[in-house]
Short mmCIF file of C-alpha atoms and ligand atoms in Angstrom, two decimals:
data_model
loop_
_atom_site.label_atom_id
_atom_site.label_comp_id
_atom_site.label_asym_id
_atom_site.label_seq_id
_atom_site.Cartn_x
_atom_site.Cartn_y
_atom_site.Cartn_z
CA UNK A 1 0.27 0.10 0.39
CA UNK A 2 0.82 3.44 -0.96
CA UNK A 3 1.72 5.77 1.79
CA UNK A 4 -1.18 8.23 2.85
CA UNK A 5 -1.25 11.69 1.39
CA UNK A 6 -1.50 13.53 4.75
CA UNK A 7 -2.53 17.78 3.42
CA UNK A 8 -3.29 21.08 4.94
CA UNK A 9 -7.21 21.49 3.78
CA UNK A 10 -7.52 24.92 2.72
CA UNK A 11 -8.76 27.20 5.45
CA UNK A 12 -9.88 31.94 4.43
CA UNK A 13 -8.02 33.27 6.34
CA UNK A 14 -5.98 30.67 8.24
CA UNK A 15 -3.72 28.67 5.60
CA UNK A 16 -1.21 31.12 5.17
CA UNK A 17 2.46 30.26 3.99
CA UNK A 18 2.99 30.95 8.16
CA UNK A 19 0.59 27.78 8.59
CA UNK A 20 1.15 26.25 5.66
CA UNK A 21 4.97 26.56 6.20
CA UNK A 22 4.86 24.85 10.06
CA UNK A 23 2.29 22.12 8.75
CA UNK A 24 4.88 21.28 6.32
CA UNK A 25 7.39 21.19 8.51
CA UNK A 26 5.90 18.88 10.56
CA UNK A 27 4.68 15.65 7.20
CA UNK A 28 2.16 17.56 6.05
CA UNK A 29 2.67 16.60 2.73
CA UNK A 30 -0.04 19.24 0.50
CA UNK A 31 -0.81 22.66 1.30
CA UNK A 32 -3.52 24.63 -1.01
CA UNK A 33 -3.74 27.88 -0.02
CA UNK A 34 -7.38 29.86 1.20
CA UNK A 35 -9.58 30.31 -1.63
CA UNK A 36 -9.58 33.00 -4.36
CA UNK A 37 -12.64 33.92 -5.86
CA UNK A 38 -11.64 33.64 -10.07
CA UNK A 39 -13.59 36.97 -10.81
CA UNK A 40 -12.16 38.48 -7.95
CA UNK A 41 -9.27 37.96 -8.72
CA UNK A 42 -8.67 38.85 -12.21
CA UNK A 43 -10.44 41.48 -11.54
CA UNK A 44 -8.89 42.71 -8.78
CA UNK A 45 -7.70 46.71 -9.68
CA UNK A 46 -3.83 45.89 -7.73
CA UNK A 47 -3.21 42.49 -9.18
CA UNK A 48 0.17 42.37 -7.18
CA UNK A 49 -1.53 42.92 -4.14
CA UNK A 50 -3.44 39.28 -4.19
CA UNK A 51 0.17 37.84 -4.85
CA UNK A 52 1.30 39.85 -1.75
CA UNK A 53 -1.49 38.77 1.11
CA UNK A 54 -4.17 36.34 -0.57
CA UNK A 55 -2.09 34.35 -2.74
CA UNK A 56 1.39 34.94 -0.87
CA UNK A 57 3.36 32.08 -1.28
CA UNK A 58 6.96 31.92 0.27
CA UNK A 59 10.48 30.68 -1.51
CA UNK A 60 11.31 28.08 1.13
CA UNK A 61 7.99 26.33 1.73
CA UNK A 62 7.01 22.95 -0.51
CA UNK A 63 5.04 25.08 -3.63
CA UNK A 64 1.21 25.11 -2.32
CA UNK A 65 -2.12 23.94 -4.74
CA UNK A 66 -3.71 26.93 -5.62
CA UNK A 67 -7.68 26.76 -4.13
CA UNK A 68 -10.26 28.41 -6.76
CA UNK A 69 -14.26 29.08 -6.74
CA UNK A 70 -16.72 30.68 -8.85
CA UNK A 71 -18.98 29.87 -10.55
CA UNK A 72 -18.54 31.02 -14.16
CA UNK A 73 -16.53 28.82 -17.15
CA UNK A 74 -15.47 31.42 -18.15
CA UNK A 75 -13.40 32.83 -15.11
CA UNK A 76 -12.80 30.21 -13.61
CA UNK A 77 -10.43 28.96 -16.46
CA UNK A 78 -8.65 32.48 -16.93
CA UNK A 79 -7.86 32.34 -13.09
CA UNK A 80 -7.09 28.51 -13.43
CA UNK A 81 -4.67 29.31 -16.63
CA UNK A 82 -3.21 32.68 -14.88
CA UNK A 83 -2.62 31.14 -12.27
CA UNK A 84 -0.80 28.19 -13.17
CA UNK A 85 1.69 30.79 -15.22
CA UNK A 86 2.91 31.90 -12.22
CA UNK A 87 5.40 28.71 -11.82
CA UNK A 88 4.28 29.05 -7.85
CA UNK A 89 1.66 26.97 -7.41
CA UNK A 90 2.18 23.04 -7.95
CA UNK A 91 -1.25 22.58 -8.89
CA UNK A 92 -5.55 23.68 -9.07
CA UNK A 93 -7.46 22.73 -6.62
CA UNK A 94 -11.48 23.74 -7.50
CA UNK A 95 -14.05 24.04 -4.56
CA UNK A 96 -17.30 23.04 -4.79
CA UNK A 97 -17.91 22.89 -0.85
CA UNK A 98 -17.88 26.32 0.41
CA UNK A 99 -20.97 26.15 2.42
CA UNK A 100 -20.93 30.21 3.02
CA UNK A 101 -24.02 32.35 3.05
CA UNK A 102 -22.22 34.66 0.77
CA UNK A 103 -20.47 32.25 -1.81
CA UNK A 104 -24.00 29.95 -2.12
CA UNK A 105 -26.41 32.49 -2.85
CA UNK A 106 -24.27 33.50 -6.24
CA UNK A 107 -24.13 30.13 -7.46
CA UNK A 108 -20.08 29.18 -6.43
CA UNK A 109 -18.73 26.54 -3.96
CA UNK A 110 -21.00 23.92 -2.97
CA UNK A 111 -24.17 25.64 -4.19
CA UNK A 112 -22.40 24.11 -7.98
CA UNK A 113 -23.10 20.06 -6.31
CA UNK A 114 -27.28 21.47 -7.50
CA UNK A 115 -26.17 21.76 -10.47
CA UNK A 116 -24.10 19.30 -11.91
CA UNK A 117 -23.72 20.51 -15.69
CA UNK A 118 -22.40 22.52 -14.13
CA UNK A 119 -20.17 21.68 -12.23
CA UNK A 120 -18.48 19.22 -15.44
CA UNK A 121 -18.25 22.64 -17.27
CA UNK A 122 -16.54 24.14 -14.95
CA UNK A 123 -13.71 20.94 -14.36
CA UNK A 124 -13.59 20.95 -17.96
CA UNK A 125 -13.47 24.09 -18.84
CA UNK A 126 -10.41 24.04 -15.65
CA UNK A 127 -8.49 21.00 -17.34
CA UNK A 128 -7.90 22.66 -20.35
CA UNK A 129 -6.80 25.90 -18.99
CA UNK A 130 -3.89 24.12 -16.76
CA UNK A 131 -1.17 21.08 -17.36
CA UNK A 132 -1.67 21.17 -13.66
CA UNK A 133 -2.80 18.33 -11.34
CA UNK A 134 -7.07 19.45 -11.33
CA UNK A 135 -8.19 18.52 -7.98
CA UNK A 136 -11.95 19.40 -6.69
CA UNK A 137 -13.34 19.66 -3.35
CA UNK A 138 -16.66 18.95 -2.54
CA UNK A 139 -19.20 17.66 0.20
CA UNK A 140 -21.03 15.01 0.43
CA UNK A 141 -24.09 16.90 -1.23
CA UNK A 142 -26.91 19.80 -0.94
CA UNK A 143 -28.10 18.26 1.49
CA UNK A 144 -29.65 14.52 3.34
CA UNK A 145 -31.65 14.01 0.61
CA UNK A 146 -29.24 15.05 -2.41
CA UNK A 147 -26.26 13.02 -1.93
CA UNK A 148 -24.17 13.09 -5.41
CA UNK A 149 -20.54 13.28 -4.36
CA UNK A 150 -20.36 10.30 -6.07
CA UNK A 151 -21.99 11.10 -9.34
CA UNK A 152 -19.85 14.05 -9.32
CA UNK A 153 -16.51 12.55 -8.22
CA UNK A 154 -16.72 10.58 -11.64
CA UNK A 155 -17.91 13.81 -13.08
CA UNK A 156 -14.64 15.03 -12.36
CA UNK A 157 -12.75 11.32 -13.11
CA UNK A 158 -14.06 11.37 -16.83
CA UNK A 159 -12.66 15.17 -16.52
CA UNK A 160 -9.55 14.75 -15.92
CA UNK A 161 -9.18 15.64 -12.48
CA UNK A 162 -6.41 14.50 -10.95
CA UNK A 163 -7.65 14.08 -7.04
CA UNK A 164 -10.99 14.92 -5.00
CA UNK A 165 -10.76 15.25 -1.80
CA UNK A 166 -14.91 15.15 0.13
CA UNK A 167 -15.45 16.71 3.03
CA UNK A 168 -18.39 13.67 4.90
CA UNK A 169 -21.24 16.83 6.01
CA UNK A 170 -23.63 18.21 2.75
CA UNK A 171 -24.10 21.67 2.55
CA UNK A 172 -27.17 22.00 5.03
CA UNK A 173 -25.12 20.53 7.73
CA UNK A 174 -22.21 23.16 7.75
CA UNK A 175 -20.01 21.74 10.38
CA UNK A 176 -23.32 19.99 12.44
CA UNK A 177 -23.29 16.93 13.29
CA UNK A 178 -20.57 13.94 12.17
CA UNK A 179 -18.46 13.73 9.50
CA UNK A 180 -19.98 11.10 7.69
CA UNK A 181 -16.88 8.62 6.59
CA UNK A 182 -18.53 5.53 5.50
CA UNK A 183 -20.79 8.17 2.77
CA UNK A 184 -17.43 9.20 1.57
CA UNK A 185 -16.20 5.22 1.38
CA UNK A 186 -19.08 5.56 -1.35
CA UNK A 187 -16.75 8.27 -3.42
CA UNK A 188 -13.48 5.83 -2.85
CA UNK A 189 -14.76 2.74 -4.24
CA UNK A 190 -16.28 5.07 -7.46
CA UNK A 191 -13.33 6.02 -8.54
CA UNK A 192 -9.81 4.62 -9.47
CA UNK A 193 -7.94 7.86 -9.22
CA UNK A 194 -7.30 9.63 -5.33
CA UNK A 195 -9.85 10.06 -3.03
CA UNK A 196 -8.90 12.47 0.02
CA UNK A 197 -11.03 11.49 2.91
CA UNK A 198 -12.03 15.09 5.34
CA UNK A 199 -13.73 15.88 7.88
CA UNK A 200 -13.37 15.61 12.05
CA UNK A 201 -9.83 14.14 11.56
CA UNK A 202 -7.66 15.51 14.38
CA UNK A 203 -4.70 13.35 16.06
CA UNK A 204 -3.51 9.68 14.54
CA UNK A 205 -6.11 8.13 16.15
CA UNK A 206 -9.37 9.92 14.37
CA UNK A 207 -6.78 9.26 11.16
CA UNK A 208 -6.00 5.40 10.90
CA UNK A 209 -9.94 4.69 11.61
CA UNK A 210 -10.32 7.43 8.78
CA UNK A 211 -8.48 5.12 6.52
CA UNK A 212 -9.64 2.03 7.45
CA UNK A 213 -13.08 3.00 7.06
CA UNK A 214 -13.15 5.06 3.72
CA UNK A 215 -10.30 3.04 2.07
CA UNK A 216 -8.78 6.56 0.66
CA UNK A 217 -6.30 7.91 0.01
CA UNK A 218 -4.85 9.55 2.48
CA UNK A 219 -6.75 12.15 4.36
CA UNK A 220 -6.78 16.46 4.60
CA UNK A 221 -7.12 18.19 7.72
CA UNK A 222 -7.80 21.51 9.00
CA UNK A 223 -10.11 22.77 11.72
CA UNK A 224 -7.68 19.27 13.75
CA UNK A 225 -4.83 21.42 12.37
CA UNK A 226 -5.71 25.12 14.28
CA UNK A 227 -2.77 25.59 16.43
CA UNK A 228 -1.34 21.80 15.79
CA UNK A 229 0.69 22.10 13.13
CA UNK A 230 2.19 18.84 14.24
CA UNK A 231 -1.23 16.61 14.12
CA UNK A 232 1.15 15.35 10.92
CA UNK A 233 3.64 13.86 12.55
CA UNK A 234 0.86 12.82 15.28
CA UNK A 235 -0.39 10.64 11.87
CA UNK A 236 3.51 10.09 9.81
CA UNK A 237 4.21 8.48 13.04
CA UNK A 238 1.94 6.52 13.86
CA UNK A 239 1.50 5.22 10.00
CA UNK A 240 4.62 4.45 10.06
CA UNK A 241 4.31 2.85 13.30
CA UNK A 242 6.79 4.58 15.55
CA UNK A 243 5.78 5.95 18.80
CA UNK A 244 5.17 9.65 19.00
CA UNK A 245 5.85 11.12 21.92
CA UNK A 246 4.10 14.61 21.68
CA UNK A 247 5.38 18.61 21.92
CA UNK A 248 6.37 19.80 25.49
CA UNK A 249 4.67 22.91 26.15
CA UNK A 250 8.18 24.53 25.36
CA UNK A 251 7.84 23.72 21.78
CA UNK A 252 4.39 24.15 20.94
CA UNK A 253 5.68 27.98 22.84
CA UNK A 254 8.29 28.22 20.70
CA UNK A 255 6.27 27.41 17.30
CA UNK A 256 3.82 29.57 18.25
CA UNK A 257 6.47 32.31 18.58
CA UNK A 258 7.74 31.64 14.89
CA UNK A 259 4.81 31.49 13.53
CA UNK A 260 4.70 35.34 15.29
CA UNK A 261 8.08 35.38 13.62
CA UNK A 262 6.50 34.63 10.47
CA UNK A 263 3.82 37.10 10.54
CA UNK A 264 5.54 39.50 11.54
CA UNK A 265 7.98 39.61 8.79
CA UNK A 266 5.34 39.69 6.29
CA UNK A 267 2.63 41.91 7.35
CA UNK A 268 4.56 44.18 9.55
CA UNK A 269 3.59 44.58 13.35
CA UNK A 270 -0.01 45.92 13.61
CA UNK A 271 -1.90 43.52 11.09
CA UNK A 272 0.83 40.43 12.98
CA UNK A 273 -0.59 41.30 16.04
CA UNK A 274 -3.99 41.25 15.20
CA UNK A 275 -3.68 37.90 12.50
CA UNK A 276 -1.77 35.91 14.94
CA UNK A 277 -4.71 36.71 18.46
CA UNK A 278 -6.55 33.89 17.23
CA UNK A 279 -3.42 31.51 16.49
CA UNK A 280 -2.02 31.85 19.57
CA UNK A 281 -5.37 31.32 21.39
CA UNK A 282 -5.26 28.05 19.26
CA UNK A 283 -2.22 27.46 20.39
CA UNK A 284 -2.60 27.51 24.23
CA UNK A 285 -6.21 25.99 24.17
CA UNK A 286 -6.30 24.01 27.20
CA UNK A 287 -3.53 24.67 29.36
CA UNK A 288 -3.45 26.23 32.16
CA UNK A 289 -3.65 30.00 32.72
CA UNK A 290 -4.92 29.45 28.93
CA UNK A 291 -8.02 32.17 29.54
CA UNK A 292 -5.99 34.99 31.31
CA UNK A 293 -2.83 35.04 29.34
CA UNK A 294 -5.94 35.39 25.53
CA UNK A 295 -7.67 38.60 27.67
CA UNK A 296 -3.83 39.51 28.00
CA UNK A 297 -2.78 38.38 24.01
CA UNK A 298 -5.56 40.39 23.36
CA UNK A 299 -4.76 43.59 25.30
CA UNK A 300 -1.03 43.43 23.44
CA UNK A 301 0.30 46.10 20.73
CA UNK A 302 3.13 45.08 20.15
CA UNK A 303 4.97 41.44 18.68
CA UNK A 304 7.43 41.46 21.72
CA UNK A 305 4.85 42.43 24.08
CA UNK A 306 3.31 38.67 23.09
CA UNK A 307 6.12 36.94 22.90
CA UNK A 308 6.81 38.50 26.58
CA UNK A 309 3.20 36.31 27.56
CA UNK A 310 4.24 33.35 26.03
CA UNK A 311 7.92 33.12 28.10
CA UNK A 312 5.87 33.75 30.94
CA UNK A 313 3.09 31.23 30.02
CA UNK A 314 5.88 28.61 28.91
CA UNK A 315 7.83 29.17 32.35
CA UNK A 316 3.78 28.86 34.38
CA UNK A 317 3.52 25.80 32.80
CA UNK A 318 6.96 24.01 33.96
CA UNK A 319 6.06 25.33 37.23
CA UNK A 320 3.33 23.95 37.49
CA UNK A 321 4.56 20.93 36.98
C1 FMN B 401 -12.20 28.60 8.74
C2 FMN B 401 -12.54 28.05 7.69
C3 FMN B 401 -11.98 28.11 6.73
C4 FMN B 401 -12.32 27.25 5.46
N1 FMN B 401 -12.13 27.93 3.93
C5 FMN B 401 -12.01 26.99 2.97
C6 FMN B 401 -12.49 27.26 1.96
O1 FMN B 401 -11.36 28.57 1.01
N2 FMN B 401 -12.14 26.76 1.09
C7 FMN B 401 -12.19 25.31 1.24
O2 FMN B 401 -11.92 24.06 0.02
N3 FMN B 401 -12.93 24.53 2.78
C8 FMN B 401 -12.88 25.60 3.41
N4 FMN B 401 -12.91 25.22 4.70
C9 FMN B 401 -13.63 23.59 5.13
C10 FMN B 401 -11.98 22.78 5.16
O3 FMN B 401 -11.12 23.09 4.12
C11 FMN B 401 -12.96 21.76 6.02
O4 FMN B 401 -13.65 21.05 4.50
C12 FMN B 401 -13.63 21.54 6.94
O5 FMN B 401 -13.53 22.43 8.23
C13 FMN B 401 -13.53 20.38 8.34
O6 FMN B 401 -12.47 19.04 7.96
P1 FMN B 401 -12.09 19.91 9.46
O7 FMN B 401 -12.86 18.43 10.16
O8 FMN B 401 -11.02 19.08 9.04
O9 FMN B 401 -12.13 20.89 10.37
C14 FMN B 401 -12.58 25.73 6.15
C15 FMN B 401 -13.20 25.79 6.94
C16 FMN B 401 -12.69 26.42 7.92
C17 FMN B 401 -13.19 26.44 9.88
#
């Protein structure tokens, strides 16, 4: 059996280059940018800013896939072609799973799953527009009465897609309930291209279980990697049947500080402090004194203040041992 693919699933506002870099260092083998609107990208008045922020790729990170969303075949194909030409990306991923009202109302994201002929038109056009590996990320379907991931996966395969990622929930479920891996197993059984299982995988235990239940070629992890890029090392160790030693509190804090340093170098003091708040809350989640630290981090104005607070926090963890 081939070694399963360990992927970081795309997350808007989160899977930027610092996050992708940290996950790749821990053994994540496939990363994707945040989703970018095909139309927005093409019409952005200052395309350079798109590359500076939303689609920034660091020269030292493994090349990520770029994820595009939209509902118009022409825009999707043109954006895929232009993005492929940059040489920045290792593949193009089409978003057919986003449940956000704003995205769905425009007919994009998971709304596409209500119109498989439009899905086919988009996948076919994007396939023609890029020579890069093409993947499609989908949900199970619109709602429980309309589960059609198998059909969409077959369409994608027939049109030349190279990989499918399936989030085991419907659009109407949003993030409620639990991911239905048994439905993902049906998709895996129906196509011969690789399928990644996505939804509720946040540890070696859940990854091994998902792989067993679905027979998938790998797993894609989103929320399980928040404040925890180490999840990829944990799963890699389990796949090699090796013991895993979780990071110490010092190592977690050191990683959080590196995350902050990357953000600072990229976005400057003000934005970095704001952006890092959420990440830092995830890194310290569940640890002693986390609530108090959260309040103090939220009030901090400079990255140095944040780093000092984290150092104090690491010391507190040790004194509690
Ligand atoms: C904050 C957030 C942002 C997300 N943004 C995207 C996105 O841009 N593109 C996408 O395909 N999925 C996006 N997702 C969905 C995730 O990729 C993933 O399918 C979902 O969270 C289920 O996986 P998980 O249980 O590992 O979190 C997002 C999820 C979250 C929580």
